[in-house]
C-alpha cells in the first residue's frame, strides 16, 4: 500500500523521520509491502513550489491508501492568495476526514499524574468554530468594523450524526461507555442539536451506557477522575482543547496520537503543534506520530481486511509501551534518549 508522508515544520521533520524508521521496521517484519512517498508542505512547500500544500499533493493524498502528516506552522500561514493555507485543514476538508480520534492512556515507566487511565476523545473535525472549514466559500470569521470581529459556528445534523456513530462504534469495541461533552446550557440550539443526534445514534447501541457532561465541568471531572471515561464525543473546538489536556494528563503532549478518519480516507497526525520552542534540538517526543501511524495501519487493516496491518499496529503499540518502560524514550516521558534514538529504539524492538 502507498502512504504519502508529509513532514511539515518545526519538530515535524524530526518526528517524521523517527516514524519512518518505525514504519520501515514494521514493513520488514510484517510484510506490509509499503511504498512511502514524501512531499514538501508548510514552509518547505512554500519554498519549493509556492504553496504550503500544493493542489497536486492533495490529489496524491486522495490516491494514496493513507497519509502521515507532520505538524505545520499553521499560525504563520495567513494569506491564501500567497499560497498560505493550513495543510491539515485542506486535507481534512478535501478528504472529508470527519472523525478525529484522539486516544489518551497512561504507560508504566514514569510517574502518573492522575492514576492509570485509558480513554479516547472522538472530536468532530469538519465544522464547529473552525472558520477555515465550516463555509463552502469565504471565511467563517469576519471583521465587521476594525473594532468588531465575529466568528460563525456551524453545527449540522449530518456531521453530528457521523461523529456520534464513529464514537459509539468505537465504544462498542472498548468498555461500552460514551460521554457527550457539550455546552447546551448556554448554546441551547447548536449544542442541543448535537446532543439530539448523539442520543438518536445511542438508541442503536443499547449495550453502550451514555451520559453527558458540560464542557467546563468536564475539565474538573477529567482531572479528578479520568478513569470514569471511555469514549468522549464532542464538537470540534471542545475536542481539540480537551484532548490536549487528556494527553498531558497521560504524561505528555508528546504522546498525543490521533487519526483523522473519513469514509474513504485516513490520515495519521500528532495532536500537538509544530513546537518551535524545541525544534531542531533532537528532544521532541516522536511517539505521538509513531502511535498515530500505528492507528493508520490498524484502520487500513480493518478496512482492507489485511490482518498483517492490524498485527503491525498492535506490535508498534507494544514496542512503544516497552520502550517507555525501559526508559528508551525522550525525557518528557521519563526516558533518556533523543528523538532519533527513540525512533530507532522502537524500530529495533519491532525488528
Ligand atoms: P503550534 O503553533 O504549531 O501549535 P505550539 O508550540 O504553539 O506550536 P504545540 O506544538 O502544541 O504548540 O506545543 C505546546 C507545548 O508542548 C510546547 O511547549 C512544546 O514544546 C510541547 N510539545 C509539543 N509537542 C511535543 C513533543 N512531541 N514532544 C515534547 N514536547 C512537545
Coordinates of N, CA and C and ligand atoms in Angstrom, one line a residue, residues 11 72 253-254 272-278 284-285 288 332, ligand 1:
X11 N 9.2 20.7 14.7 CA 9.7 19.4 15.0 C 9.2 18.3 14.0
X72 N 2.5 21.4 11.2 CA 3.0 22.6 10.4 C 2.8 23.9 11.2
X253 N 2.2 15.8 26.1 CA 1.6 16.1 24.7 C 2.4 15.3 23.7
X254 N 3.6 14.9 24.0 CA 4.4 14.1 23.1 C 3.9 12.7 22.9
X272 N -0.5 17.4 18.7 CA 0.1 18.7 19.1 C 0.6 19.5 17.8
X273 N 1.1 20.7 18.1 CA 1.6 21.5 17.0 C 3.0 21.3 16.7
X274 N 3.6 22.3 16.0 CA 5.0 22.2 15.5 C 6.1 22.5 16.5
X275 N 5.6 22.9 17.7 CA 6.6 23.1 18.9 C 7.9 23.8 18.5
X276 N 7.8 25.0 17.9 CA 9.0 25.7 17.5 C 10.0 25.9 18.6
X277 N 9.5 25.9 19.9 CA 10.5 26.1 21.0 C 11.5 25.0 21.2
X278 N 11.2 23.8 20.7 CA 12.1 22.7 20.8 C 12.6 22.1 19.5
X284 N 12.3 16.4 20.8 CA 10.9 16.2 20.7 C 10.5 14.7 20.8
X285 N 9.4 14.5 21.4 CA 9.0 13.1 21.5 C 8.3 12.6 20.2
X288 N 4.1 10.4 19.6 CA 2.8 10.9 19.2 C 2.6 10.5 17.7
X332 N 10.6 13.8 28.3 CA 9.2 14.2 28.7 C 8.4 13.0 29.2
Ligands
LIG1 P1 1.9 25.4 17.0 O1 1.8 26.9 16.9 O2 2.4 24.7 15.8 O3 0.6 24.8 17.5 P2 2.9 25.5 19.7 O4 4.3 25.4 20.3 O5 2.1 26.7 20.0 O6 3.0 25.1 18.2 P3 2.5 22.8 20.5 O7 3.4 22.5 19.4 O8 1.2 22.0 20.6 O9 2.0 24.3 20.4 O10 3.3 22.8 21.8 C1 2.8 23.1 23.1 C2 3.9 22.7 24.1 O11 4.1 21.3 24.2 C3 5.3 23.3 23.8 O12 6.0 23.7 24.9 C4 6.0 22.2 23.1 O13 7.4 22.2 23.3 C5 5.4 20.9 23.8 N1 5.4 19.8 22.9 C6 4.6 19.7 21.8 N2 4.8 18.6 21.1 C7 5.8 17.9 21.8 C8 6.5 16.7 21.6 N3 6.3 15.9 20.5 N4 7.5 16.3 22.4 C9 7.7 17.1 23.5 N5 7.1 18.3 23.8 C10 6.1 18.7 22.9

